[in-house]
C-alpha positions in Angstrom: -14.3 19.6 -28.5 -13.2 17.3 -25.7 -15.8 16.4 -23.0 -13.9 16.8 -19.7 -14.6 15.0 -16.5 -12.9 15.8 -13.2 -11.9 12.8 -11.0 -11.1 13.8 -7.4 -8.7 11.6 -5.5 -8.4 13.1 -2.0 -6.0 10.3 -0.9 -2.8 10.9 1.1 -1.9 7.4 2.4 1.1 7.2 0.1 2.8 10.4 1.4 5.2 10.8 4.3 3.9 14.3 5.2 0.3 14.9 6.1 -2.1 17.3 4.4 -2.1 16.3 0.6 -5.7 15.1 0.9 -6.7 18.8 1.3 -5.0 19.7 -1.9 -8.1 19.2 -4.1 -10.2 21.5 -2.0 -7.4 24.0 -1.8 -7.4 24.2 -5.6 -11.2 24.7 -5.6 -10.8 27.5 -3.0 -8.2 29.1 -5.3 -10.8 29.1 -8.1 -13.3 30.8 -5.8 -10.6 33.4 -4.8 -10.1 34.1 -8.5 -13.9 34.4 -8.9 -13.8 31.6 -11.4 -16.7 29.2 -11.9 -14.4 26.7 -13.5 -15.6 23.7 -11.4 -19.3 24.4 -12.2 -18.7 23.5 -15.9 -17.6 19.8 -15.6 -19.0 16.6 -14.2 -17.0 15.5 -11.1 -16.5 12.1 -9.5 -15.0 11.8 -6.1 -13.2 8.5 -5.4 -13.7 7.0 -1.9 -10.4 7.1 0.0 -8.6 4.9 2.6 -7.4 7.9 4.7 -8.7 6.2 7.8 -5.6 4.0 7.7 -3.5 7.1 8.7 -4.8 6.5 12.2 -3.9 2.8 12.3 -0.5 1.1 12.9 1.7 0.6 9.9 1.8 -3.1 8.9 4.3 -3.1 6.0 7.3 -0.8 6.8 8.6 -1.0 3.3 5.3 -0.3 1.7 3.3 1.8 4.1 -0.5 1.3 3.9 -0.1 -0.8 0.8 -3.4 -2.5 1.6 -5.2 0.8 1.2 -3.2 1.6 -1.9 -4.4 -1.6 -3.5 -8.0 -0.6 -2.8 -7.3 2.9 -4.2 -5.8 1.4 -7.4 -8.9 -0.8 -8.0 -11.3 2.2 -7.5 -9.3 4.7 -9.5 -8.4 2.4 -12.4 -12.1 1.4 -12.8 -13.2 5.1 -12.7 -10.5 6.2 -15.3 -11.3 3.2 -17.5 -15.0 3.9 -17.5 -14.5 7.6 -18.0 -12.3 7.0 -21.1 -14.7 4.3 -22.6 -17.6 6.8 -22.2 -15.6 9.3 -24.4 -14.7 11.7 -21.6 -11.3 13.1 -21.1 -10.2 12.5 -17.4 -8.6 15.4 -15.5 -7.4 13.8 -12.3 -6.8 16.0 -9.2 -5.0 13.8 -6.6 -3.6 14.2 -3.2 -0.4 12.3 -3.3 1.4 10.8 -6.3 1.1 7.1 -5.3 -2.3 6.8 -7.1 -0.9 7.9 -10.5 -0.1 4.2 -11.1 -3.8 3.6 -10.8 -4.6 6.4 -13.4 -2.1 4.7 -15.8 -3.7 1.3 -15.1 -7.2 2.7 -16.0 -5.9 4.3 -19.2 -4.3 0.9 -20.2 -7.5 -1.0 -19.3 -9.5 1.3 -21.6 -7.1 0.8 -24.5 -5.5 -2.6 -23.7 -4.1 -3.1 -27.3 -2.7 0.5 -27.6 0.8 1.8 -26.7 0.7 4.3 -23.8 3.3 7.0 -23.2 3.9 9.0 -20.0 5.1 12.5 -19.6 6.2 12.7 -15.9 6.8 16.3 -14.8 8.3 15.8 -11.3 11.4 16.5 -9.3 11.3 12.8 -8.4 11.5 9.6 -10.5 9.0 7.6 -8.3 10.7 4.4 -9.5 11.3 2.9 -6.0 9.9 -0.5 -5.0 9.3 -2.0 -1.6 12.7 -3.8 -2.1 14.6 -0.5 -2.6 12.6 2.3 -0.8 14.5 4.5 1.7 11.2 5.7 3.3 8.5 3.0 2.7 6.2 5.8 1.3 4.1 4.5 -1.6 4.2 7.9 -3.5 7.8 7.0 -4.4 6.6 3.9 -6.3 3.8 4.6 -8.9 6.0 4.3 -12.0 7.6 1.1 -10.7 4.0 -0.4 -10.6 3.3 0.9 -14.1 6.4 -0.7 -15.6 6.0 -3.8 -13.4 9.5 -3.5 -11.9 10.8 -4.9 -8.6 14.4 -3.8 -9.2 15.8 -6.8 -7.4 19.3 -5.9 -8.6 19.3 -3.1 -6.1 17.4 -4.9 -3.4 18.0 -3.7 0.2 14.9 -5.1 2.0 13.4 -8.5 2.4 9.6 -8.4 2.2 7.1 -10.5 4.2 4.6 -12.6 2.2 1.5 -10.3 2.6 3.5 -7.2 1.3 4.9 -9.2 -1.6 1.3 -10.3 -2.5 -0.1 -6.8 -2.4 2.9 -5.4 -4.4 2.3 -8.0 -7.1 -1.4 -7.1 -7.0 -0.5 -3.4 -7.7 1.7 -4.3 -10.6 -1.1 -6.5 -12.1 -4.2 -4.3 -11.6 -6.4 -4.8 -14.7 -4.5 -8.1 -15.4 -2.1 -6.2 -17.7 1.6 -5.9 -16.8 3.5 -3.8 -17.7 1.1 -1.0 -18.5 3.9 1.2 -19.9 7.3 0.3 -21.3 10.1 2.2 -19.5 11.3 3.7 -22.8 7.9 5.3 -23.3 8.3 7.5 -20.2 9.7 11.0 -20.4 10.8 12.7 -17.2 10.8 16.5 -17.1 12.6 18.6 -14.4 13.7 15.4 -12.7 16.5 16.3 -10.2 16.1 14.5 -6.9 16.4 10.7 -7.0 18.3 7.8 -5.5 20.9 5.5 -7.0 18.4 2.6 -7.2 16.2 4.7 -9.4 19.1 6.0 -11.4 20.0 2.3 -12.0 16.7 1.8 -13.7 16.8 5.0 -15.7 20.2 4.0 -17.1 19.3 0.4 -17.6 16.3 1.2 -19.7 17.7 4.4 -21.3 14.7 6.4 -20.0 14.5 10.0 -21.4 15.2 12.8 -18.9 14.7 16.5 -19.8 16.3 18.8 -17.2 15.0 22.1 -16.0 17.9 23.9 -17.7 17.0 22.1 -21.0 13.4 23.4 -20.7 14.7 26.9 -20.0 17.3 26.8 -22.9 15.1 25.3 -25.6 11.7 26.7 -24.7 8.3 25.0 -24.5 7.7 24.7 -28.3 11.0 22.9 -28.9 10.7 20.6 -25.9 7.1 19.7 -26.8 8.1 18.9 -30.3 11.0 16.7 -29.2 8.9 14.9 -26.6 6.2 14.0 -29.2 8.8 13.0 -31.7 10.4 10.7 -29.0 6.9 9.2 -28.2 5.8 9.0 -31.8 5.2 5.2 -31.5 2.6 5.8 -28.7 -1.1 5.8 -29.5 -2.0 7.7 -26.3 0.0 9.9 -23.9 -0.8 10.7 -20.2 0.6 13.9 -18.6 1.3 13.8 -14.8 2.2 17.1 -13.2 3.6 17.0 -9.6 3.8 20.5 -8.3 7.2 19.7 -6.7 8.6 20.0 -10.3 8.3 23.7 -9.6 11.2 25.4 -7.9 11.4 25.2 -4.1 11.1 29.0 -3.9 7.5 28.8 -5.1 6.6 25.2 -4.3 6.5 25.5 -0.5 3.0 24.0 -0.4 4.1 20.4 -1.2 5.6 17.6 0.8 9.0 17.5 -0.9 10.1 20.8 -2.5 13.4 20.8 -4.4 15.5 23.7 -5.7 16.4 24.2 -9.4 12.9 23.5 -10.6 10.6 25.1 -13.2 9.2 28.6 -12.8 5.4 28.9 -12.8 5.2 30.3 -16.3 7.6 27.7 -17.7 5.5 24.9 -16.4 2.2 26.5 -17.5 3.5 27.2 -21.1 5.0 23.7 -21.4 1.8 21.9 -20.2 -0.3 24.1 -22.5 1.9 23.1 -25.4 1.4 19.4 -24.5 -2.3 19.8 -24.3 -2.5 20.9 -27.9 -1.5 17.4 -29.0 -4.2 15.0 -30.2 -2.6 12.0 -28.4 -2.9 13.4 -24.9 -5.6 11.3 -23.2 -5.4 12.3 -19.5 -4.0 15.1 -17.3 -3.2 14.8 -13.6 -2.2 17.4 -11.0 -0.9 16.1 -7.7 0.9 16.8 -4.4 -0.6 20.2 -3.5 -0.4 20.4 0.4 -2.0 23.6 1.8 -0.9 22.8 5.4 2.7 23.5 4.3 1.8 26.7 2.4 1.3 30.4 2.9 -1.9 32.0 1.6 -2.7 29.0 -0.6 -0.1 30.0 -3.1 0.7 26.5 -4.4 -3.0 25.7 -5.0 -3.4 29.1 -6.9 -0.5 28.2 -9.2 -2.0 24.7 -9.7 -5.3 26.2 -10.5 -3.9 28.6 -13.1 -2.1 25.7 -14.8 -5.3 23.5 -14.6 -7.5 26.3 -16.0 -5.2 27.1 -18.9 -4.6 23.4 -19.7 -8.3 22.7 -19.8 -9.0 25.8 -22.0 -6.4 24.6 -24.5 -7.9 21.1 -24.5 -11.3 22.4 -25.2 -10.1 24.7 -28.0 -8.4 21.8 -29.8 
């Protein structure tokens, strides 16, 4: 039976819309509304945030609040690494997706000689860099930090020296770069990304599984093909951004996109993934209750969280 530890990251400095820092508590409120004592059962660690930077002027327009992101990467990667080394299974509940690069760094730091795979369930590729970003928001960049990619072929911005230094620090957290090889990333329900990200996906031949493919083949077949594809990996991390769900249900997130997964499709698929012995970490991110009605997004996230953890504990 896996020993599970919950790591709470109530950070939202990487997002463009305010409110994701409240997502973790919204999920806990959903648990209470369902009269579930889920959160009583597991040890929890809350990571100190840098959300105070939201009230300060932006210093790096192409990597907004990157100084705070570096601090978050250091704290989260250390926590995840120590959690794994102590034989706990980290379940990360995060505000915005920018810190997923830190989760990946922590997993790699715990197993520096092992090959890490990533299942990225998200409407977005999150492969931008400060050189290519259209928004400057760091939650569009975590996978670029994980694969240590600048994408200078598609460069549209010139960076100042401090930004360049901090970007390099993000890529090299844990003194390991890259943490993941691009070909060891599987995107699921990816459907909203820019030409600069598409360039990297095509350049590296990264695997993309569309919403229609999930619907057509079903969770069992998708799961089997994903693990076959990642068969060389020793450990696999699953990151679930709630905007992978269809915009009709994912109102409570900063960037909803149509043609996404239905609630049950996401739940069944993630439950299938959790049955696999190589899964080493699960993350849920980007719940924003300020954009929601009646906490629906957090309730869906909690259902997926609870079922996933139950499956983990049974295996």
